[in-house]
PDB file of C-alpha atoms and ligand atoms in Angstrom:
ATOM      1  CA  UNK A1268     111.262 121.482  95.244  1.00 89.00           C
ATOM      2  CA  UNK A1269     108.350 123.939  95.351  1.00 93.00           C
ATOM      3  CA  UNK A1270     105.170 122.587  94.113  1.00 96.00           C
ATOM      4  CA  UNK A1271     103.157 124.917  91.998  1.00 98.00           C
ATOM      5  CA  UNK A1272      98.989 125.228  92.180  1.00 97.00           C
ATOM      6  CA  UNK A1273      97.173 126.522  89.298  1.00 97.00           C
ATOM      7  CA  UNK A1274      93.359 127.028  90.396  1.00 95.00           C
ATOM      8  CA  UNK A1275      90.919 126.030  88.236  1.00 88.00           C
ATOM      9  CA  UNK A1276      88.012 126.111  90.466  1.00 95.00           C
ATOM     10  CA  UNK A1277      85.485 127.715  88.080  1.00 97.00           C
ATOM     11  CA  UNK A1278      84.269 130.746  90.405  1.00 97.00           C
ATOM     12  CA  UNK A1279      87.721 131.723  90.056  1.00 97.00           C
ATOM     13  CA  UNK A1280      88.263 131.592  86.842  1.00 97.00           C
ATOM     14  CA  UNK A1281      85.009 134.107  86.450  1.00 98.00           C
ATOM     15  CA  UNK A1282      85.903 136.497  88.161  1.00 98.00           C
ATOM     16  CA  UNK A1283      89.789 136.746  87.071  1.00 98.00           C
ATOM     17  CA  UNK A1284      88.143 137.573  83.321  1.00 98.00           C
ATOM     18  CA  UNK A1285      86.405 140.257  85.341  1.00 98.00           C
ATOM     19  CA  UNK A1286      89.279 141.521  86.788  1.00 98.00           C
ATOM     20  CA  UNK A1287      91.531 141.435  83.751  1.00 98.00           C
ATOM     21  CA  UNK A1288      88.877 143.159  81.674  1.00 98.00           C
ATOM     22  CA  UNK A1289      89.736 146.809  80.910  1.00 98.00           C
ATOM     23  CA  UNK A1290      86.259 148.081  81.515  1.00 98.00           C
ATOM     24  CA  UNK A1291      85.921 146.864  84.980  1.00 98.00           C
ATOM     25  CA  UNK A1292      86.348 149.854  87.026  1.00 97.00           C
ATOM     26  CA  UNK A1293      87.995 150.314  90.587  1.00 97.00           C
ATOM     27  CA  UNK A1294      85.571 149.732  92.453  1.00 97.00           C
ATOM     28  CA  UNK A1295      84.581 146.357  90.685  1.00 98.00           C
ATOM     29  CA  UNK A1296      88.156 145.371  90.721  1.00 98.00           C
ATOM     30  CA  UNK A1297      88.671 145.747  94.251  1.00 98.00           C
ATOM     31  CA  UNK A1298      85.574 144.204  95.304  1.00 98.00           C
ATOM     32  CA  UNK A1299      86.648 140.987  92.790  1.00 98.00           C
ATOM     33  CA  UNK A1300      90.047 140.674  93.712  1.00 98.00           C
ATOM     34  CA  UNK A1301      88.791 140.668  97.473  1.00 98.00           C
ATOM     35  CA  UNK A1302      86.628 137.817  96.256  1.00 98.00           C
ATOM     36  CA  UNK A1303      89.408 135.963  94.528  1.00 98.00           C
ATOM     37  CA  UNK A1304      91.417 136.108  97.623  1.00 98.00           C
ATOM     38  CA  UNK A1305      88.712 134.505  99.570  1.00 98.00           C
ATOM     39  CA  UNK A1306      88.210 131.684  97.036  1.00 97.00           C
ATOM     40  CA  UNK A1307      91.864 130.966  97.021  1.00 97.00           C
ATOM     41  CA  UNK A1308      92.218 131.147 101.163  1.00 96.00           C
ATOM     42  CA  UNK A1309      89.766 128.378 101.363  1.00 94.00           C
ATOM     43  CA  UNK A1310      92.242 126.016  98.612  1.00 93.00           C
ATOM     44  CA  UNK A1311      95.631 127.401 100.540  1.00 94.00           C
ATOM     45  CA  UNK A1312      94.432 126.541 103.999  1.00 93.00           C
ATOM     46  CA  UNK A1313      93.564 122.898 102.670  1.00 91.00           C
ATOM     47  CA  UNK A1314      96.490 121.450 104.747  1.00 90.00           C
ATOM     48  CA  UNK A1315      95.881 122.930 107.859  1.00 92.00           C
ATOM     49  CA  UNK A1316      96.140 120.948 111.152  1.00 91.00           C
ATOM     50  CA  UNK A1317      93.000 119.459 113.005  1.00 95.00           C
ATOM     51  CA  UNK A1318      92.669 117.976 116.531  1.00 96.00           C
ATOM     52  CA  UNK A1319      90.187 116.398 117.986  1.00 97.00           C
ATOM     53  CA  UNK A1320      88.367 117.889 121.044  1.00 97.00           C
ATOM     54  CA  UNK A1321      84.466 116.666 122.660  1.00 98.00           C
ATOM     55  CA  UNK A1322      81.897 118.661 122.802  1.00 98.00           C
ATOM     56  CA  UNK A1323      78.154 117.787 123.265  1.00 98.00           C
ATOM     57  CA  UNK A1324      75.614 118.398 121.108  1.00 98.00           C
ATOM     58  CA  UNK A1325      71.761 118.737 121.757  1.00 98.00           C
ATOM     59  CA  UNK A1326      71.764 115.032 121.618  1.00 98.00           C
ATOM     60  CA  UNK A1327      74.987 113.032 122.876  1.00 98.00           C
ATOM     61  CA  UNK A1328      78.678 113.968 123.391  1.00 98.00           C
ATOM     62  CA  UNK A1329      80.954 113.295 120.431  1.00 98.00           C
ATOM     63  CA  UNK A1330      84.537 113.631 119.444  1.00 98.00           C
ATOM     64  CA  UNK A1331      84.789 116.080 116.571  1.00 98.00           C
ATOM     65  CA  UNK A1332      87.920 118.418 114.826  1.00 97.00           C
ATOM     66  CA  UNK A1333      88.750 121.872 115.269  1.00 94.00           C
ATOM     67  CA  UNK A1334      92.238 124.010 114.132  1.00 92.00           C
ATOM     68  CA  UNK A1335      95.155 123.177 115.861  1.00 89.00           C
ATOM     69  CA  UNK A1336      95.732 126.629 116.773  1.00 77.00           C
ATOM     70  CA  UNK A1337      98.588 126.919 114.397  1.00 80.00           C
ATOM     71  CA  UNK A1338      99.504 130.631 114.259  1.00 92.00           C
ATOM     72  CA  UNK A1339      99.040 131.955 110.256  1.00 96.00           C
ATOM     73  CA  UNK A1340     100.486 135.980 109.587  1.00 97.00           C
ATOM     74  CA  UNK A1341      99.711 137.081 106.353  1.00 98.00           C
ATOM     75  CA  UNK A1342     102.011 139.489 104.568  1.00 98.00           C
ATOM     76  CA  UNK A1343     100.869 141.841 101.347  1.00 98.00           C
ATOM     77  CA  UNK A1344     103.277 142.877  99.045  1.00 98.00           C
ATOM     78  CA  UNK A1345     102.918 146.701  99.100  1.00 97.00           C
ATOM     79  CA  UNK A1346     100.476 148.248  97.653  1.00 94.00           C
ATOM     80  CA  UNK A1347      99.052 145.868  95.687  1.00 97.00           C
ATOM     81  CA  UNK A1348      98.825 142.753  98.106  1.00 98.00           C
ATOM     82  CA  UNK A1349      96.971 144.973 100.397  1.00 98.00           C
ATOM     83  CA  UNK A1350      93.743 144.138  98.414  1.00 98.00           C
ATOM     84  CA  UNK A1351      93.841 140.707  98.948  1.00 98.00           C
ATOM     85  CA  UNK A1352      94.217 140.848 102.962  1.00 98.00           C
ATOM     86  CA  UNK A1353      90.508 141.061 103.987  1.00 98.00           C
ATOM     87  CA  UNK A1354      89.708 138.412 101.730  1.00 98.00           C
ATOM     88  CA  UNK A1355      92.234 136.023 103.473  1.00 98.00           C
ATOM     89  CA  UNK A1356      90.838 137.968 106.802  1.00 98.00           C
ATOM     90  CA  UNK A1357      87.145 136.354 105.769  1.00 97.00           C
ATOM     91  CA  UNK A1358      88.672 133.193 106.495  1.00 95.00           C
ATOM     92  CA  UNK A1359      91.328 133.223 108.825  1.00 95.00           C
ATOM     93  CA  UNK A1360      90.280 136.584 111.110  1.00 94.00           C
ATOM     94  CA  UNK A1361      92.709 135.502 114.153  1.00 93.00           C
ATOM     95  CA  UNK A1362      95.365 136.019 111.226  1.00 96.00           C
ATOM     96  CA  UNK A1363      98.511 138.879 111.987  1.00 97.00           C
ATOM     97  CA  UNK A1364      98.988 141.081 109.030  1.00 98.00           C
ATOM     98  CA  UNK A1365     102.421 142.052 108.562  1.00 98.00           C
ATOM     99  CA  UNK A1366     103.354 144.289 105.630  1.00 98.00           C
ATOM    100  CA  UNK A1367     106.583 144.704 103.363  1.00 98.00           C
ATOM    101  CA  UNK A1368     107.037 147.620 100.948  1.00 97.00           C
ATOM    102  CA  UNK A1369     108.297 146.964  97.719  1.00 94.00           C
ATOM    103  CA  UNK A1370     108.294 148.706  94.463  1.00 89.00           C
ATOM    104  CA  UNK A1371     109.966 147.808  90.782  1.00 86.00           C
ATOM    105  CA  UNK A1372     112.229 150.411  90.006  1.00 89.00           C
ATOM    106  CA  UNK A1373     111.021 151.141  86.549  1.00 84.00           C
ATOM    107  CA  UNK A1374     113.901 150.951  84.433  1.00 87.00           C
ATOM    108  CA  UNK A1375     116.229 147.941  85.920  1.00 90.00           C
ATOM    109  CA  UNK A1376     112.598 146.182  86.941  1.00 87.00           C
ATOM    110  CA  UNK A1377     114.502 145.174  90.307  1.00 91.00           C
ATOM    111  CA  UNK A1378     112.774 145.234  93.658  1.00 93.00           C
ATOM    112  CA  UNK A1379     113.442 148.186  96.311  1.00 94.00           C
ATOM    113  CA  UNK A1380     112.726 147.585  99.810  1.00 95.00           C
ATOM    114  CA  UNK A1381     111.217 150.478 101.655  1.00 96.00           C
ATOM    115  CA  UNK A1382     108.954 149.482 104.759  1.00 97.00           C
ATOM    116  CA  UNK A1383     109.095 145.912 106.658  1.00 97.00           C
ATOM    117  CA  UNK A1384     106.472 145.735 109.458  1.00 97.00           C
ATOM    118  CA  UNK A1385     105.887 142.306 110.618  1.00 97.00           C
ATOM    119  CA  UNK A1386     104.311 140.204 113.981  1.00 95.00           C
ATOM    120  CA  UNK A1387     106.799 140.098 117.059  1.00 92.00           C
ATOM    121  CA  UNK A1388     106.590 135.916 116.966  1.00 93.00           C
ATOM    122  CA  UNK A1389     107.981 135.677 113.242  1.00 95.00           C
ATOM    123  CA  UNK A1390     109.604 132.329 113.972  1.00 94.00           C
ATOM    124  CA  UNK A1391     106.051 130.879 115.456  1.00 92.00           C
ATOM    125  CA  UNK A1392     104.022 131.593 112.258  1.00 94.00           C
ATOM    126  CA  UNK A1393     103.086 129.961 108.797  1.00 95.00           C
ATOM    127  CA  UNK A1394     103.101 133.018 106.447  1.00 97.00           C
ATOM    128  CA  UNK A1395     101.141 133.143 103.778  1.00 98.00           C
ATOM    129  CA  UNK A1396     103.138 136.046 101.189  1.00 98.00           C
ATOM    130  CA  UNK A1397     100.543 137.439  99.097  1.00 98.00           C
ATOM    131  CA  UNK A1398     100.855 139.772  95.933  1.00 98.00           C
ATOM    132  CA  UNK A1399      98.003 139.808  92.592  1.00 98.00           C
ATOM    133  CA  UNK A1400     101.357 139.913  90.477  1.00 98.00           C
ATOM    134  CA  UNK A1401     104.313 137.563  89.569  1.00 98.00           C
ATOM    135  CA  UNK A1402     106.275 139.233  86.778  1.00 97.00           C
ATOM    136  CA  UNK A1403     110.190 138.997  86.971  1.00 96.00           C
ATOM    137  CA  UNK A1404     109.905 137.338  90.364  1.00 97.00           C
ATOM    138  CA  UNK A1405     111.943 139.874  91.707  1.00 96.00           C
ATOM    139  CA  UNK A1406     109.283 141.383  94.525  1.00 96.00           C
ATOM    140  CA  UNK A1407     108.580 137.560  95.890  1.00 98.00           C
ATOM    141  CA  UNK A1408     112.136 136.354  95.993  1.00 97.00           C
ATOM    142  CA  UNK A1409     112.751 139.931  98.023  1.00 97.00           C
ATOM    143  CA  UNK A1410     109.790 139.775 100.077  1.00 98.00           C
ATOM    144  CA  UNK A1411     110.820 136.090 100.907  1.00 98.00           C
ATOM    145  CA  UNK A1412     114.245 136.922 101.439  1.00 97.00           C
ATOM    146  CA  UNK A1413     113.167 139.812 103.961  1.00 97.00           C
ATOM    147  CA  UNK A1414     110.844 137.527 106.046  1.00 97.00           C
ATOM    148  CA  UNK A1415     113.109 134.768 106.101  1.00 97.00           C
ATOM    149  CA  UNK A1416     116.293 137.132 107.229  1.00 96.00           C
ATOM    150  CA  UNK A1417     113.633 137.869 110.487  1.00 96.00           C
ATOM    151  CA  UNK A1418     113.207 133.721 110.860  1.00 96.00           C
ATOM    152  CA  UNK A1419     110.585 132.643 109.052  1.00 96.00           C
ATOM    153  CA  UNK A1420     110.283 129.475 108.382  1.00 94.00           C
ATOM    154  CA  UNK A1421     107.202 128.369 107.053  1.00 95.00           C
ATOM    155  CA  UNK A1422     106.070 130.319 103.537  1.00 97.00           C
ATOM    156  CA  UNK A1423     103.616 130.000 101.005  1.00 98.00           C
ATOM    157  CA  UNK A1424     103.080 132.265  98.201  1.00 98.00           C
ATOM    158  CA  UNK A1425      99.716 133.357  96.773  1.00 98.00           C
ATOM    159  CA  UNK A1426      99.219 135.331  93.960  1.00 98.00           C
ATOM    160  CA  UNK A1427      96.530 135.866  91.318  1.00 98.00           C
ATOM    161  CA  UNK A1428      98.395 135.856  88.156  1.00 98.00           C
ATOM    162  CA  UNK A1429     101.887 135.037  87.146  1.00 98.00           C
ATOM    163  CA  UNK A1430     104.482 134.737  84.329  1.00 98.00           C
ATOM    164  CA  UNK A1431     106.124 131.238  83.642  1.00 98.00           C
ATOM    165  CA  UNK A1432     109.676 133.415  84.442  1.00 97.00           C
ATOM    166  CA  UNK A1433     108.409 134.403  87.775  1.00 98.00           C
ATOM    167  CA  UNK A1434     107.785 130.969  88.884  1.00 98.00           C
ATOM    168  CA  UNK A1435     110.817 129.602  87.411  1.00 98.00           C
ATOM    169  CA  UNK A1436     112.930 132.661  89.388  1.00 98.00           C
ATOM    170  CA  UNK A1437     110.802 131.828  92.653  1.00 98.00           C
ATOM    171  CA  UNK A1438     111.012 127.933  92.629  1.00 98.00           C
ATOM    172  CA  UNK A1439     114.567 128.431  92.109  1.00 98.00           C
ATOM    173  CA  UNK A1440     115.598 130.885  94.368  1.00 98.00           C
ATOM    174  CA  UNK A1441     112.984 129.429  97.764  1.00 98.00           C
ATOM    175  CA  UNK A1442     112.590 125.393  96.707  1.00 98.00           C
ATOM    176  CA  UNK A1443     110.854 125.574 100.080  1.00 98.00           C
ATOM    177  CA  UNK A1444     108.133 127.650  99.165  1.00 98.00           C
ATOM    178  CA  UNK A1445     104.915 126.632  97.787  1.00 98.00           C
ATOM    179  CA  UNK A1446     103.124 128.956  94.892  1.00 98.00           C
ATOM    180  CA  UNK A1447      99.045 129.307  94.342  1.00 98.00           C
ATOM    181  CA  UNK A1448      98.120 131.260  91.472  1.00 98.00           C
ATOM    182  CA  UNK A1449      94.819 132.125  90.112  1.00 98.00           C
ATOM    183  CA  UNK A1450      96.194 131.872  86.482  1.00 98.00           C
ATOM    184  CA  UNK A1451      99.420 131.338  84.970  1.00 98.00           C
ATOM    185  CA  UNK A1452      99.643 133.510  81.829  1.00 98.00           C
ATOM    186  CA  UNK A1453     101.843 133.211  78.216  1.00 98.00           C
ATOM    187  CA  UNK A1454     104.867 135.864  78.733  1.00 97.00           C
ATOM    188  CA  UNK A1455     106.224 138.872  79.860  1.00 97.00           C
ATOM    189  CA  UNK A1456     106.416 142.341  77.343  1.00 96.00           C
ATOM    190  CA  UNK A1457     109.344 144.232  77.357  1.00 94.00           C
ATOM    191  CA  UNK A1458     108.459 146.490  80.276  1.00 92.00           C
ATOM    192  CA  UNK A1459     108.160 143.501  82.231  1.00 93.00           C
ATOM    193  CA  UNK A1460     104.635 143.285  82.343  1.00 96.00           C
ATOM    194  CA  UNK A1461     102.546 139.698  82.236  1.00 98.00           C
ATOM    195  CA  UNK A1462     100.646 139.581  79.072  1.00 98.00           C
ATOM    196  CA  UNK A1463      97.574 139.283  79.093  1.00 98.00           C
ATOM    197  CA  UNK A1464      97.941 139.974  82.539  1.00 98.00           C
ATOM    198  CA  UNK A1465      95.830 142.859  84.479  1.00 98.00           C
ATOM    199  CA  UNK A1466      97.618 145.790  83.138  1.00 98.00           C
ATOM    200  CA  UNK A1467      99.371 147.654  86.753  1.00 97.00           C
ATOM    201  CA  UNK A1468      97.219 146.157  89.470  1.00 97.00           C
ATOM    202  CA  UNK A1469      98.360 149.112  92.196  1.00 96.00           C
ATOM    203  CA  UNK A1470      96.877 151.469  89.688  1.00 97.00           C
ATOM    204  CA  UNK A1471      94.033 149.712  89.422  1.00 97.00           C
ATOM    205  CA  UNK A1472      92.904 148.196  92.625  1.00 97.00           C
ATOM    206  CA  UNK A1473      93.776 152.377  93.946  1.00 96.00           C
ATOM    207  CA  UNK A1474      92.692 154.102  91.464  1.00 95.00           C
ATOM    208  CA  UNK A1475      96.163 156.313  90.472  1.00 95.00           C
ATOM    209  CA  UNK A1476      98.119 156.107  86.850  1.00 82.00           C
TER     210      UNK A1476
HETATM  211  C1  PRP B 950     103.843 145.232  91.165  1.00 95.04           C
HETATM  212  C2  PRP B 950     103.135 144.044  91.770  1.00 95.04           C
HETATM  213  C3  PRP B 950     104.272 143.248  92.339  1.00 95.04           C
HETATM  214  C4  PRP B 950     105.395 143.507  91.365  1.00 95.04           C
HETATM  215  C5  PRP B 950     105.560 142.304  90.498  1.00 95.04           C
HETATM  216  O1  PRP B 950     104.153 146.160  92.127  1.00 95.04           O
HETATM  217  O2  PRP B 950     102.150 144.386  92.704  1.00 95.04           O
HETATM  218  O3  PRP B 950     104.648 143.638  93.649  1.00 95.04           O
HETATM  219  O4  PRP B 950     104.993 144.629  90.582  1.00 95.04           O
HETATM  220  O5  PRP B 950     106.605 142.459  89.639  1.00 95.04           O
HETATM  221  P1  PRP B 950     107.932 141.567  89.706  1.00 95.04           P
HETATM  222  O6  PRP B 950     107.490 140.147  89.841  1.00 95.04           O
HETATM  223  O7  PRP B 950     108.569 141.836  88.366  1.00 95.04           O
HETATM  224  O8  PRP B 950     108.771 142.038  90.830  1.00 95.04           O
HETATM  225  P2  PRP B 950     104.851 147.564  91.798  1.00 95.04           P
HETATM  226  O9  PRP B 950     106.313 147.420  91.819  1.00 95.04           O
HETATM  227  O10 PRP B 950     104.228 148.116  90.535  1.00 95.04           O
HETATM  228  O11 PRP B 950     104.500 148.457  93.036  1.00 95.04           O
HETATM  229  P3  PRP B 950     103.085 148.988  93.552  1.00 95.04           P
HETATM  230  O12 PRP B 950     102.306 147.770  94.061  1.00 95.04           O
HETATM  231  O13 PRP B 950     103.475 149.890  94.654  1.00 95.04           O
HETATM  232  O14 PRP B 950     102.375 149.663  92.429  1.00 95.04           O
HETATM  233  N1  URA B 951     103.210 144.546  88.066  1.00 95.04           N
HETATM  234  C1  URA B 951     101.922 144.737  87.708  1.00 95.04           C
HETATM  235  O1  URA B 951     101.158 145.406  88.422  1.00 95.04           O
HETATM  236  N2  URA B 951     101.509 144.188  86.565  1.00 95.04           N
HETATM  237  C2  URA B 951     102.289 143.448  85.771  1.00 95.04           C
HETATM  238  O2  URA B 951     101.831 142.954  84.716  1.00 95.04           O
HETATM  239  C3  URA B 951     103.634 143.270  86.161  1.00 95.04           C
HETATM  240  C4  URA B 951     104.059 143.815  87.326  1.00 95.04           C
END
């Protein structure tokens, strides 16, 4: 079964009030939710493989770790995951970047597909599937479904806020895929937006209504 990670790391938490709050402005928000990312990269990547190689240091040789080489893509939800990538980059700057286009039709809420970019060597990579929002699900189960149609096998999901019914949709429909979220909030409204939530986070991280 999935295992869900709710960061509490207090840096965090600071900044997410900054980026819910209505009066932070776009360029604030992007620059925070670039932060965020960061700060979450560094808990995501906890797992990551080490081997041992020797080196020598100004004063004796020694065995000591570096990253197995494992190969990471990293794939933003469009548009809003795009603000997170050069946060993740910070960290991980051999990463691939693929992209997959997604928007919520308005009225049924349900996912439509429209671009799919991704690295040749999709079967070679850990993907980390990022996205600020999880409301219905719908976007991350698609997104999922996409990459794993292309052969991917390894996926974790990152996101910065998320309803209790997005997780429960994602857990059930990839029990393979792990979920880190900045914050998991009360509900979704009507419209299918998390409350309290961020309000739209394309419209704000870009600056359009
Ligand atoms: C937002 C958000 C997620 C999706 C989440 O994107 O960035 O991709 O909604 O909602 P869901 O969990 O109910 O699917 P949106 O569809 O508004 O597109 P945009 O990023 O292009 O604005
Ligand atoms: N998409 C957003 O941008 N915000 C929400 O609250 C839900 C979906």
């Amino acid at each position: 079964m999935a295992k869900v990670y709710v960061f509490d790391h207090p840096l965090i938490q600071h900044k997410l009030t900054y980026i819910r709050d209505k009066s932070t402005g776009t360029k604030d928000f992007r620059e925070l939710v670039d932060e965020v990312a960061t700060l979450m990269a560094f808990e995501i990547t906890r797992d990551m493989s080490l081997e041992e190689v020797e080196i020598e240091t100004p004063v004796s040789p020694m065995k000591s770790k570096v990253l197995s080489g494992k190969k990471i893509g990293i794939i933003p939800i469009l548009r809003a995951g795009i603000g997170m990538v050069d946060g993740i980059l910070k960290l991980i700057p051999a990463a691939k970047v693929g992209h997959i286009g997604l928007y919520r039709d308005p009225k049924t809420l349900k996912p439509i597909e429209y671009y799919v970019k991704l690295p040749s060597d999709v079967e070679e990579r850990d993907f980390i599937v990022v996205d600020p929002m999880l409301a219905t699900g719908g976007s991350a189960v698609e997104a999922i479904n996409s990459l794993k149609k292309r052969g991917a096998k390894h996926i974790k999901f990152m996101c910065l806020v998320a309803a209790p019914e997005g997780v429960e949709v994602l857990k059930e429909a990839h029990p393979d895929v792990d979920i880190f979220i900045a914050a998991l909030d009360e509900k979704l409204n009507d419209h299918g937006y998390i409350v309290p939530g961020l309000g739209d986070a394309g419209d704000r991280l870009f600056g359009t209504k």
